[in-house]
Short mmCIF file of C-alpha atoms in Angstrom, two decimals:
data_model
loop_
_atom_site.label_atom_id
_atom_site.label_comp_id
_atom_site.label_asym_id
_atom_site.label_seq_id
_atom_site.Cartn_x
_atom_site.Cartn_y
_atom_site.Cartn_z
CA MET A 15 -0.42 -0.25 -0.09
CA GLY A 16 1.39 3.16 -1.27
CA ASN A 17 1.74 6.38 0.84
CA ASP A 18 -1.26 8.13 -1.36
CA ASP A 19 -3.50 5.13 0.04
CA VAL A 20 -2.50 5.95 3.45
CA LEU A 21 -3.47 9.72 3.04
CA ILE A 22 -6.51 8.69 1.17
CA LEU A 23 -7.20 6.23 4.27
CA THR A 24 -6.80 8.64 7.03
CA ILE A 25 -8.68 11.11 5.33
CA TYR A 26 -11.77 9.08 4.62
CA ALA A 27 -11.53 7.88 8.34
CA LEU A 28 -11.26 11.12 9.46
CA VAL A 29 -14.80 12.07 7.11
CA VAL A 30 -16.44 9.63 8.91
CA PHE A 31 -15.47 10.26 12.58
CA TYR A 32 -16.61 13.93 11.84
CA VAL A 33 -19.72 12.95 10.47
CA LEU A 34 -20.54 10.42 12.97
CA TYR A 35 -19.52 13.11 15.89
CA LYS A 36 -21.66 15.74 14.24
CA MET A 37 -24.45 13.05 14.29
CA ALA A 38 -24.00 12.69 18.01
CA LEU A 39 -24.40 16.35 18.58
CA SER A 40 -27.41 16.34 16.64
CA TYR A 41 -28.61 13.50 18.66
CA GLU A 42 -27.88 15.78 21.77
CA GLU A 43 -30.33 18.82 20.42
CA LEU A 44 -32.97 16.74 20.44
CA GLN A 45 -32.74 15.12 23.48
CA GLU A 46 -34.61 16.64 26.75
CA ASP A 47 -34.23 17.15 30.16
CA GLN A 48 -36.87 15.28 32.71
CA ILE A 49 -37.47 15.19 36.37
CA GLU A 50 -38.00 12.18 38.14
CA ILE A 51 -40.63 12.25 40.93
CA LEU A 52 -39.80 9.53 43.58
CA LEU A 53 -42.18 8.78 46.55
CA ASP A 54 -40.99 8.55 50.12
CA LEU A 55 -41.76 5.05 50.43
CA GLU A 56 -40.48 4.52 53.97
CA THR A 57 -41.76 7.56 55.50
CA LEU A 58 -45.86 6.55 54.11
CA ASP A 59 -45.15 2.98 55.33
CA GLN A 60 -44.17 3.88 58.82
CA LYS A 61 -46.35 6.52 59.34
CA ALA A 62 -48.96 4.49 58.21
CA ASN A 63 -48.03 1.92 60.33
CA ALA A 64 -47.41 3.57 63.75
CA GLN A 65 -51.20 5.08 63.42
CA LEU A 66 -52.42 1.96 63.44
CA SER A 67 -50.84 0.49 66.12
CA HIS A 68 -51.95 3.19 68.55
CA GLN A 69 -55.63 2.85 67.92
CA SER A 70 -57.80 0.49 69.62
CA ASN A 71 -60.43 -0.04 67.21
CA VAL A 72 -58.26 -1.37 64.63
CA HIS A 73 -60.03 -3.73 62.14
CA GLN A 74 -56.49 -5.84 62.17
CA ILE A 75 -55.62 -3.66 59.05
CA GLN A 76 -52.47 -3.96 57.70
CA ALA A 77 -50.59 -1.69 55.39
CA LYS A 78 -47.77 -1.85 52.89
CA VAL A 79 -46.44 -0.25 50.33
CA GLU A 80 -45.98 -1.63 46.68
CA ASP A 81 -45.69 -1.59 43.07
CA SER A 82 -49.26 -1.14 41.10
CA SER A 83 -48.39 -3.66 38.44
CA ILE A 84 -48.64 -6.16 40.99
CA MET A 85 -52.06 -6.05 40.43
CA ALA A 86 -51.91 -6.66 36.46
CA GLU A 87 -50.12 -9.77 37.33
CA LEU A 88 -52.92 -10.87 39.87
CA PHE A 89 -55.65 -10.28 37.57
CA LYS A 90 -53.69 -12.32 34.65
CA ARG A 91 -53.58 -15.20 37.58
CA PHE A 92 -57.31 -14.51 38.24
CA ALA A 93 -58.45 -14.86 34.45
CA GLU A 94 -56.10 -18.09 33.86
CA ALA A 95 -57.64 -19.66 37.00
CA THR A 96 -61.24 -18.62 36.36
CA GLY A 97 -61.43 -18.16 32.35
CA GLY A 98 -62.96 -14.97 33.88
CA GLU A 99 -61.84 -11.30 31.84
CA ILE A 100 -58.94 -9.22 32.62
CA PRO A 101 -60.03 -5.60 33.08
CA LYS A 102 -59.42 -2.93 30.29
CA GLU A 103 -56.67 -1.30 31.59
CA PHE A 104 -54.52 -4.48 32.93
CA LYS A 105 -55.04 -6.19 29.88
CA ASP A 106 -51.27 -4.67 28.46
CA PRO A 107 -49.01 -4.60 31.57
CA LYS A 108 -46.34 -3.11 29.76
CA LYS A 109 -48.70 -0.15 28.35
CA MET A 110 -49.96 0.18 32.13
CA PRO A 111 -47.80 2.96 34.23
CA THR A 112 -46.46 1.71 37.15
CA TYR A 113 -45.93 3.59 40.63
CA LYS A 114 -45.99 3.33 44.33
CA GLN A 115 -48.83 3.29 46.22
CA ILE A 116 -50.40 2.00 49.84
CA THR A 117 -52.58 -0.85 50.38
CA LEU A 118 -54.49 -1.32 53.40
CA THR A 119 -55.74 -4.72 54.19
CA PRO A 120 -58.03 -4.95 56.62
CA LYS A 121 -59.71 -8.32 58.50
CA ALA A 122 -62.84 -9.69 56.50
CA ILE A 123 -65.98 -9.35 58.04
CA PHE A 124 -68.62 -11.18 55.64
CA GLU A 125 -67.92 -14.57 53.82
CA LYS A 126 -67.73 -14.06 50.26
CA SER A 127 -70.18 -16.45 48.34
CA GLN A 128 -67.86 -18.64 46.29
CA SER A 129 -68.82 -21.25 43.57
CA PRO A 130 -67.33 -24.93 43.61
CA GLU A 131 -65.61 -24.06 40.45
CA ASP A 132 -63.83 -21.18 42.15
CA THR A 133 -60.05 -21.82 42.34
CA PHE A 134 -58.69 -18.27 42.80
CA ASP A 135 -59.48 -15.18 44.86
CA LEU A 136 -58.53 -11.88 44.42
CA PRO A 137 -57.07 -9.80 47.52
CA SER A 138 -59.62 -7.69 49.20
CA ASN A 139 -57.58 -4.79 49.95
CA ILE A 140 -58.37 -0.71 49.37
CA SER A 141 -55.25 1.02 47.41
CA ILE A 142 -54.16 4.53 47.61
CA ALA A 143 -52.06 6.55 45.16
CA VAL A 144 -51.23 9.77 44.36
CA ARG A 145 -49.32 11.29 41.41
CA PRO A 146 -47.42 11.98 39.04
CA GLN A 147 -44.94 9.76 39.66
CA GLY A 148 -41.87 8.24 37.50
CA LYS A 149 -40.27 10.71 35.02
CA ASN A 150 -41.95 13.69 33.71
CA PRO A 151 -40.61 16.06 30.85
CA LEU A 152 -40.09 19.76 31.90
CA LYS A 153 -43.21 20.80 29.95
CA PRO A 154 -46.33 21.43 30.15
CA PRO A 155 -46.33 22.11 33.96
CA ILE A 156 -48.28 19.56 36.35
CA GLN A 157 -51.74 21.49 36.51
CA PHE A 158 -53.12 18.80 39.55
CA LEU A 159 -51.91 16.16 41.59
CA ARG A 160 -54.08 13.06 40.96
CA VAL A 161 -55.32 11.03 44.05
CA GLU A 162 -56.52 7.23 43.16
CA VAL A 163 -58.57 5.20 45.48
CA ASN A 164 -59.69 1.45 45.29
CA ASN A 165 -61.82 -0.27 47.49
CA ARG A 166 -62.06 -3.94 46.32
CA THR A 167 -63.63 -4.87 50.11
CA VAL A 168 -66.60 -6.05 50.52
CA ASP A 169 -67.62 -4.94 53.60
CA TYR A 170 -65.43 -1.74 54.11
CA GLN A 171 -65.99 1.82 53.42
CA VAL A 172 -63.55 4.88 52.65
CA TYR A 173 -64.04 8.35 53.58
CA ILE A 174 -61.93 11.16 52.41
CA ASP A 175 -62.18 14.44 54.55
CA TRP A 176 -60.72 17.09 51.82
CA ASP A 177 -60.86 20.08 54.44
CA ARG A 178 -58.49 17.71 57.07
CA CYS A 179 -56.21 17.06 54.12
CA THR A 180 -52.70 19.58 52.78
CA ILE A 181 -50.38 19.81 50.41
CA THR A 182 -46.66 21.30 51.77
CA TYR A 183 -44.09 22.78 49.03
CA PHE A 184 -40.58 23.28 50.05
CA SER A 185 -41.29 24.90 53.11
CA LYS A 186 -43.10 23.64 56.08
CA GLN A 187 -46.40 25.66 56.19
CA GLY A 188 -49.20 23.70 54.68
CA GLN A 189 -51.90 24.87 52.55
CA ARG A 190 -55.85 23.34 52.42
CA VAL A 191 -56.31 20.88 49.59
CA ILE A 192 -58.90 21.64 47.05
CA ARG A 193 -60.97 18.97 45.32
CA MET A 194 -61.39 19.48 41.45
CA LEU A 195 -65.36 19.25 40.22
CA PRO A 196 -66.07 18.02 36.95
CA VAL A 197 -69.16 20.87 36.89
CA GLY A 198 -70.11 23.59 38.85
CA SER A 199 -68.14 25.98 40.55
CA ILE A 200 -65.99 26.44 43.68
CA GLU A 201 -66.52 28.36 46.16
CA LEU A 202 -63.23 28.56 48.84
CA SER A 203 -65.41 29.76 51.82
CA GLN A 204 -67.28 26.81 51.91
CA ARG A 205 -66.54 23.16 53.23
CA GLN A 206 -65.80 20.19 51.22
CA VAL A 207 -67.79 17.30 50.50
CA TYR A 208 -66.69 13.89 51.76
CA SER A 209 -65.40 11.71 49.14
CA VAL A 210 -67.09 8.27 49.58
CA ILE A 211 -66.02 5.01 48.06
CA ASN A 212 -68.09 2.01 48.83
CA PRO A 213 -67.06 -1.62 48.46
CA GLY A 214 -66.34 -2.32 44.95
CA GLN A 215 -65.65 1.17 43.96
CA GLN A 216 -62.77 3.29 42.85
CA LEU A 217 -62.10 7.17 43.33
CA ARG A 218 -59.89 8.92 40.62
CA THR A 219 -59.88 12.81 41.19
CA ASP A 220 -57.55 15.73 40.57
CA VAL A 221 -56.60 18.06 43.50
CA THR A 222 -54.62 21.09 44.20
CA THR A 223 -54.38 23.82 46.55
CA GLU A 224 -56.52 27.06 47.16
CA GLY A 225 -53.63 29.66 46.88
CA ASN A 226 -53.47 28.33 42.87
CA PHE A 227 -57.44 29.68 42.48
CA SER A 228 -57.98 33.37 40.95
CA ARG A 229 -61.12 34.92 40.22
CA ASN A 230 -61.86 34.96 35.92
CA ALA A 231 -62.40 38.79 35.31
CA GLU A 232 -65.01 38.00 33.01
CA THR A 233 -67.02 34.90 34.72
CA GLN A 234 -66.28 36.16 38.43
CA ARG A 235 -65.88 32.46 39.05
CA LEU A 236 -62.62 30.90 41.01
CA GLU A 237 -60.23 28.91 38.59
CA ALA A 238 -57.36 27.03 38.91
CA SER A 239 -55.28 29.78 36.94
CA ASN A 240 -51.80 28.60 38.52
CA PRO A 241 -50.20 25.26 37.62
CA MET A 242 -49.54 22.79 40.71
CA ILE A 243 -45.87 22.10 39.74
CA ASP A 244 -44.20 24.28 37.09
CA VAL A 245 -41.93 21.22 36.73
CA GLY A 246 -38.89 23.80 34.72
CA GLN A 247 -38.97 26.00 37.71
CA LEU A 248 -38.12 23.24 39.82
CA ALA A 249 -35.55 21.86 37.71
CA ALA A 250 -33.64 25.13 37.28
CA LEU A 251 -33.58 25.08 41.20
CA LEU A 252 -32.57 21.45 41.51
CA GLN A 253 -29.26 22.57 38.55
CA MET A 254 -28.61 25.78 40.89
CA GLY A 255 -28.00 23.73 43.95
CA GLN A 256 -26.07 21.14 41.55
CA SER A 257 -23.88 24.27 40.56
CA LYS A 258 -23.37 25.19 44.24
CA GLY A 259 -21.32 22.08 44.78
CA GLY A 260 -24.20 19.57 45.60
CA LYS A 261 -23.05 16.27 44.47
CA PRO A 262 -25.60 13.97 43.08
CA GLY A 263 -27.93 12.02 45.20
CA GLN A 264 -26.90 14.23 48.18
CA SER A 265 -29.45 16.61 49.86
CA GLY A 266 -28.34 17.37 53.61
CA ASP A 267 -30.73 14.70 55.01
CA LYS A 268 -29.76 12.11 57.37
CA LYS A 269 -32.67 10.27 56.78
CA SER A 270 -33.17 7.24 55.09
CA ASP A 271 -32.47 7.70 51.65
CA LYS A 272 -34.20 4.43 50.28
CA PRO A 273 -36.05 6.57 46.96
CA ARG A 274 -32.48 7.31 46.23
CA GLU A 275 -31.29 4.18 46.51
CA ALA A 276 -34.28 3.33 43.57
CA SER A 277 -32.29 6.07 41.46
CA ASP A 278 -28.79 4.40 42.13
CA LYS A 279 -29.85 1.33 40.88
CA ALA A 280 -30.96 2.85 37.74
CA GLY A 281 -27.76 4.64 37.69
CA LYS A 282 -25.70 1.52 37.70
CA SER A 283 -28.00 -0.11 35.01
CA GLY A 284 -26.27 2.04 32.26
CA ASP A 285 -27.72 5.72 32.90
CA SER A 286 -24.88 8.35 33.61
CA ASN A 287 -27.61 11.16 34.15
CA SER A 288 -26.12 13.60 36.94
CA ARG A 289 -28.57 13.62 39.67
CA LEU A 290 -29.57 16.15 42.34
CA THR A 291 -32.16 15.31 44.84
CA ARG A 292 -33.56 16.95 47.56
CA LYS A 293 -35.78 15.48 50.26
CA SER A 294 -39.64 16.31 50.50
CA LEU A 295 -40.24 19.25 47.53
CA TYR A 296 -43.71 18.71 47.82
CA SER A 297 -46.00 16.20 49.50
CA LEU A 298 -49.90 15.39 50.27
CA THR A 299 -51.34 14.49 53.57
CA LEU A 300 -54.09 12.62 53.34
CA TRP A 301 -56.83 11.80 55.90
CA ILE A 302 -58.52 8.46 55.03
CA SER A 303 -61.22 6.69 57.07
CA VAL A 304 -61.59 3.11 56.64
CA LYS A 305 -64.91 1.98 58.47
CA ALA A 306 -66.64 -1.33 58.52
CA LEU A 307 -70.24 -1.55 57.39
CA VAL A 308 -72.13 -2.77 60.41
CA GLU A 309 -70.34 -0.05 62.45
CA ARG A 310 -71.04 3.11 63.93
CA GLU A 311 -68.79 6.66 62.16
CA SER A 312 -67.08 6.76 65.56
CA GLN A 313 -65.81 2.86 65.45
CA ALA A 314 -63.58 4.08 61.95
CA THR A 315 -60.23 3.97 61.97
CA ASN A 316 -58.31 7.04 60.84
CA LEU A 317 -55.30 7.60 58.92
CA LEU A 318 -53.12 10.63 58.16
CA LEU A 319 -50.94 9.22 54.98
CA PRO A 320 -48.27 11.56 54.29
CA PHE A 321 -47.39 11.06 50.41
CA SER A 322 -43.77 12.74 50.36
CA PHE A 323 -41.70 13.14 47.19
CA ASP A 324 -38.11 13.48 46.37
CA VAL A 325 -37.41 15.20 42.86
CA VAL A 326 -34.19 13.96 40.67
CA TYR A 327 -33.38 15.92 37.62
CA LEU A 328 -32.13 13.67 34.38
CA GLU A 329 -30.09 15.15 31.53
CA GLY A 330 -31.28 14.36 28.33
CA GLN A 331 -30.08 10.97 27.55
CA ILE A 332 -30.55 8.26 24.66
CA ALA A 333 -33.04 5.76 25.02
CA PHE A 334 -31.01 3.01 23.08
CA LEU A 335 -28.30 2.18 25.12
CA PRO A 336 -25.73 1.22 22.70
CA LEU A 337 -26.21 3.83 20.31
CA ARG A 338 -25.51 6.07 23.70
CA ILE A 339 -22.40 4.15 24.62
CA LEU A 340 -21.09 4.34 21.25
CA LEU A 341 -21.99 8.43 20.78
CA ASP A 342 -20.50 8.72 24.42
CA TRP A 343 -17.34 7.00 23.54
CA LEU A 344 -17.46 9.47 19.85
CA ARG A 345 -17.58 12.62 22.18
CA ASN A 346 -14.69 11.33 24.76
CA ARG A 347 -12.97 10.91 22.23
CA VAL A 348 -12.90 14.18 20.13
CA GLU A 349 -13.05 16.07 23.34
CA ASN A 350 -9.22 14.15 24.11
CA VAL A 351 -8.26 15.29 20.58
CA ASN A 352 -9.19 18.78 21.27
CA THR A 353 -7.22 18.52 24.63
CA THR A 354 -4.16 17.23 22.80
CA PHE A 355 -4.13 19.94 20.33
CA THR A 356 -5.90 23.22 21.43
CA GLY A 357 -5.29 22.17 25.23
CA THR A 358 -9.36 23.17 25.60
CA ARG A 359 -12.19 20.75 26.09
CA ALA A 360 -14.79 20.60 23.62
CA ARG A 361 -18.21 22.52 24.57
CA ARG A 362 -21.26 19.90 25.11
#
């Protein structure tokens, strides 16, 4: 191979290398930063069980924090055992959003009527979740929090007293929770009606704080004009904390960091995003009452459930892992070349 051939191959290699590098830069421009919302699992579990252990009229309720995907698996096994139909929202577990929820399992009072062919029994429990959870884009802002309650028991009612629920932001000052109504206007001066979830029923409703309401100049009605969470502003605060010397995953809180552990595990699986977690950026505290159908109101079991959330800032990453590794390698190679010849690192 002559010198001319070597020169041509070298130029060709440099051109290919440059094209791949520009492709990496174009992919970077298309990436979007995100935040990840993580429920403080340990605090929710500890508070719920501590309250249950101190109530004399406990219905032998067991509280457990678990993943929502467990119900999809249960319904699948139920359909296989009984030949029944899987509910629409659980037919495709891959498309079903997964999130953490607390499950209350009270002692059954009434016996379920079963036919001889029944070989599988779905759990009789009450699941409570607050969303959103998981990864969210920086736009649009989160307008409301979604409260989901599913009463799968046959002998218990669930009540939510919205006027005894609070939402807390960065500070410790709690704000009154306002449940959004599908019809009609909202009057902040009036008491809110209890939500009742009877056996076999579920509740899905949006909530916000009374501070997010303002009066419409034309209709003179109160409207939720401000978003519940400005995700872009929240990400800017996390980045600001990171630029002040905070290390990814640090928040200065000496409490247990189980939500952070979940993020760290994700990082070990190939996610090299820079992260900064701040403890309890916002929380929704729900007042829940569980009452057996045969009991009086005074015998209800009352729980104040704190759904506190950590927020993690995620830099944009390419979802396809092999391509992400290749482009990271190419970018690092170019940065090393620039450092060698110019003494300065390439701008990202």
